Coordinates of C-alpha atoms in Angstrom, one line a residue:
K1379 CA 21.3 114.4 -1.0
S1380 CA 18.9 117.4 -1.0
S1381 CA 15.9 117.8 1.3
E1382 CA 13.7 117.3 -1.7
D1383 CA 15.3 113.9 -2.3
F1384 CA 14.8 113.1 1.3
A1385 CA 11.1 114.0 1.2
E1386 CA 10.7 112.0 -2.0
A1387 CA 12.4 109.0 -0.6
Q1388 CA 10.2 109.1 2.5
A1389 CA 7.0 109.4 0.5
R1390 CA 8.1 106.5 -1.8
L1391 CA 9.0 104.3 1.1
R1392 CA 5.8 105.0 2.9
Q1393 CA 3.7 104.4 -0.2
S1394 CA 5.6 101.2 -0.8
A1395 CA 5.0 100.0 2.7
I1396 CA 1.3 100.7 2.4
D1397 CA 1.0 99.0 -1.0
T1398 CA 3.0 95.9 -0.1
G1399 CA 2.4 95.4 3.6
L1400 CA 6.2 95.3 4.2
S1401 CA 7.5 97.0 7.3
L1402 CA 8.2 100.7 6.9
N1403 CA 11.0 100.5 9.4
A1404 CA 12.7 97.6 7.5
Q1405 CA 12.2 99.3 4.2
T1406 CA 13.7 102.5 5.5
A1407 CA 16.7 100.7 6.9
N1408 CA 17.2 98.8 3.6
Y1409 CA 17.0 102.0 1.6
T1410 CA 19.6 103.7 3.8
Q1411 CA 21.9 100.7 3.5
I1412 CA 21.5 100.5 -0.3
E1413 CA 22.0 104.2 -0.6
R1414 CA 25.3 104.1 1.4
S1415 CA 26.7 101.1 -0.5
T1416 CA 25.9 102.5 -3.9
R1417 CA 26.6 106.2 -3.3
S1418 CA 29.5 106.3 -5.6
M1419 CA 27.3 105.2 -8.5
G1420 CA 25.0 108.2 -8.1
L1421 CA 21.7 106.2 -8.2
S1422 CA 18.5 108.4 -8.2
V1423 CA 15.9 108.3 -5.5
Q1424 CA 13.6 106.4 -7.9
Q1425 CA 16.3 103.8 -8.6
L1426 CA 17.1 103.4 -4.8
S1427 CA 13.3 103.1 -4.1
F1428 CA 12.8 100.5 -6.8
L1429 CA 15.7 98.4 -5.4
T1430 CA 14.5 98.8 -1.8
E1431 CA 10.9 97.8 -2.6
S1432 CA 12.0 95.0 -5.0
F1433 CA 14.3 93.5 -2.4
G1434 CA 11.5 93.5 0.1
K1435 CA 9.2 91.8 -2.5
A1436 CA 12.0 89.3 -3.2
A1437 CA 12.1 88.4 0.5
V1438 CA 8.4 87.5 0.3
V1439 CA 8.9 85.6 -3.0
S1440 CA 11.8 83.7 -1.5
G1441 CA 9.9 82.8 1.6
A1442 CA 12.9 84.1 3.6
D1443 CA 12.6 85.0 7.3
A1444 CA 13.3 88.6 8.1
E1445 CA 16.7 88.0 9.8
S1446 CA 18.1 85.7 7.1
F1447 CA 17.0 88.2 4.4
K1448 CA 18.4 91.1 6.3
S1449 CA 21.8 89.3 6.6
A1450 CA 21.7 88.6 2.8
I1451 CA 21.0 92.2 2.0
T1452 CA 23.8 93.3 4.3
Q1453 CA 26.2 91.0 2.4
L1454 CA 24.9 92.2 -1.0
N1455 CA 25.4 95.8 0.1
Q1456 CA 29.0 95.0 1.3
G1457 CA 29.6 93.7 -2.2
F1458 CA 28.2 96.9 -3.7
A1459 CA 30.3 99.0 -1.4
S1460 CA 33.5 97.2 -2.5
G1461 CA 32.5 97.4 -6.2
V1462 CA 32.2 93.6 -6.7
V1463 CA 30.0 90.8 -5.4
R1464 CA 32.1 87.6 -4.8
G1465 CA 32.8 84.9 -2.3
Q1466 CA 31.0 85.2 1.0
E1467 CA 28.7 87.9 -0.2
F1468 CA 27.6 85.8 -3.2
N1469 CA 27.1 82.7 -1.1
S1470 CA 25.1 84.5 1.5
V1471 CA 22.7 86.0 -1.0
A1472 CA 22.4 82.8 -3.0
E1473 CA 21.5 80.8 0.1
Q1474 CA 19.3 83.3 2.0
A1475 CA 17.7 85.3 -0.8
P1476 CA 17.5 83.1 -3.9
A1477 CA 14.9 85.3 -5.6
I1478 CA 17.6 88.1 -5.8
M1479 CA 20.0 85.7 -7.5
E1480 CA 17.3 84.5 -9.8
A1481 CA 16.5 88.2 -10.6
L1482 CA 20.2 88.8 -11.3
A1483 CA 20.4 85.8 -13.6
N1484 CA 17.2 86.9 -15.4
G1485 CA 18.6 90.4 -15.9
M1486 CA 22.0 89.1 -17.2
R1487 CA 20.3 86.7 -19.7
G1488 CA 20.5 88.3 -23.1
S1489 CA 22.4 91.4 -21.9
N1490 CA 25.7 90.0 -20.8
K1491 CA 27.8 88.1 -23.3
E1492 CA 29.9 86.2 -20.8
F1493 CA 26.8 85.0 -18.9
D1494 CA 25.1 83.9 -22.1
E1495 CA 28.2 82.0 -23.2
L1496 CA 28.3 80.1 -19.8
E1497 CA 24.6 79.2 -20.2
K1498 CA 25.3 77.9 -23.8
K1499 CA 27.9 75.6 -22.2
G1500 CA 25.3 74.3 -19.8
I1501 CA 26.4 76.4 -16.8
L1502 CA 22.9 77.8 -16.0
G1503 CA 21.5 80.7 -13.9
V1504 CA 23.0 80.9 -10.5
A1505 CA 25.8 78.5 -11.4
A1506 CA 26.9 80.9 -14.1
L1507 CA 26.7 83.7 -11.7
R1508 CA 28.8 81.7 -9.1
K1509 CA 31.5 81.2 -11.7
M1510 CA 31.5 84.9 -12.6
A1511 CA 31.6 85.8 -8.9
A1512 CA 34.6 83.5 -8.4
E1513 CA 36.4 85.3 -11.2
G1514 CA 35.5 88.8 -9.8
K1515 CA 33.3 89.7 -12.7
L1516 CA 30.1 90.6 -10.8
V1517 CA 31.1 94.3 -10.6
N1518 CA 28.5 97.0 -9.9
S1519 CA 28.4 98.2 -13.5
V1520 CA 27.3 94.7 -14.4
T1521 CA 25.2 93.7 -11.4
L1522 CA 23.1 96.8 -10.7
P1523 CA 21.6 97.2 -14.2
A1524 CA 21.0 93.5 -14.5
L1525 CA 19.3 93.5 -11.0
M1526 CA 17.1 96.5 -12.0
E1527 CA 15.9 94.6 -15.0
G1528 CA 15.6 91.2 -13.4
L1529 CA 13.7 92.4 -10.4
K1530 CA 10.8 93.5 -12.7
K1531 CA 10.0 89.8 -13.0
T1532 CA 10.3 89.2 -9.3
N1533 CA 7.9 92.1 -8.7
E1534 CA 5.4 90.4 -11.1
Q1535 CA 5.7 87.2 -9.1
F1536 CA 5.1 89.1 -5.9
E1537 CA 1.9 90.7 -7.4
K1538 CA 0.6 87.2 -8.2
M1539 CA 1.1 85.9 -4.7
P1540 CA -2.0 85.7 -2.4
L1541 CA -2.2 88.4 0.3
T1542 CA -1.3 86.9 3.7
V1543 CA -2.8 88.0 7.0
E1544 CA 0.6 89.3 8.0
R1545 CA 0.9 91.5 4.9
A1546 CA -2.7 92.7 5.1
F1547 CA -2.0 93.8 8.7
G1548 CA 1.2 95.5 7.6
M1549 CA -0.8 97.4 5.0
L1550 CA -3.2 98.7 7.6
S1551 CA -0.4 99.4 10.1
N1552 CA 1.5 101.5 7.6
K1553 CA -1.4 103.8 6.8

């Protein structure tokens, strides 16, 4: 990536940390991990920044502790790097970062015919995703666009949450 992309990414991450109170170091590490695992897809700095910030917000919405969430994001990124999320990666994210799986389900709903068919059969949300993961159908070309869409709702949930002392302190520390 160019030095302009690097500078833009730094500025976006810093502003995100100030706005959300999430750790700048953690956000930077997440950005780097997401960028590496999705490099072959050619995501823009804006898309990578959106995913990074949204994953951080999903951690807050999930009520996940930092270590569990970091582990879940690592598993998700391993799935991205291999081109498909399945098995251990899926289970780890579903257990440790349920807001991300809910976001994925929300993004799939109405945009993925197979997912919609499963829901019509009564296999709902994360259960439908689990079935698709077992069949190797949660490929990057399906999951990333759905996540980008579904995380918008997660971000709205985050914005409605009360500001905690920890996040307020983080906002001040990041300035």
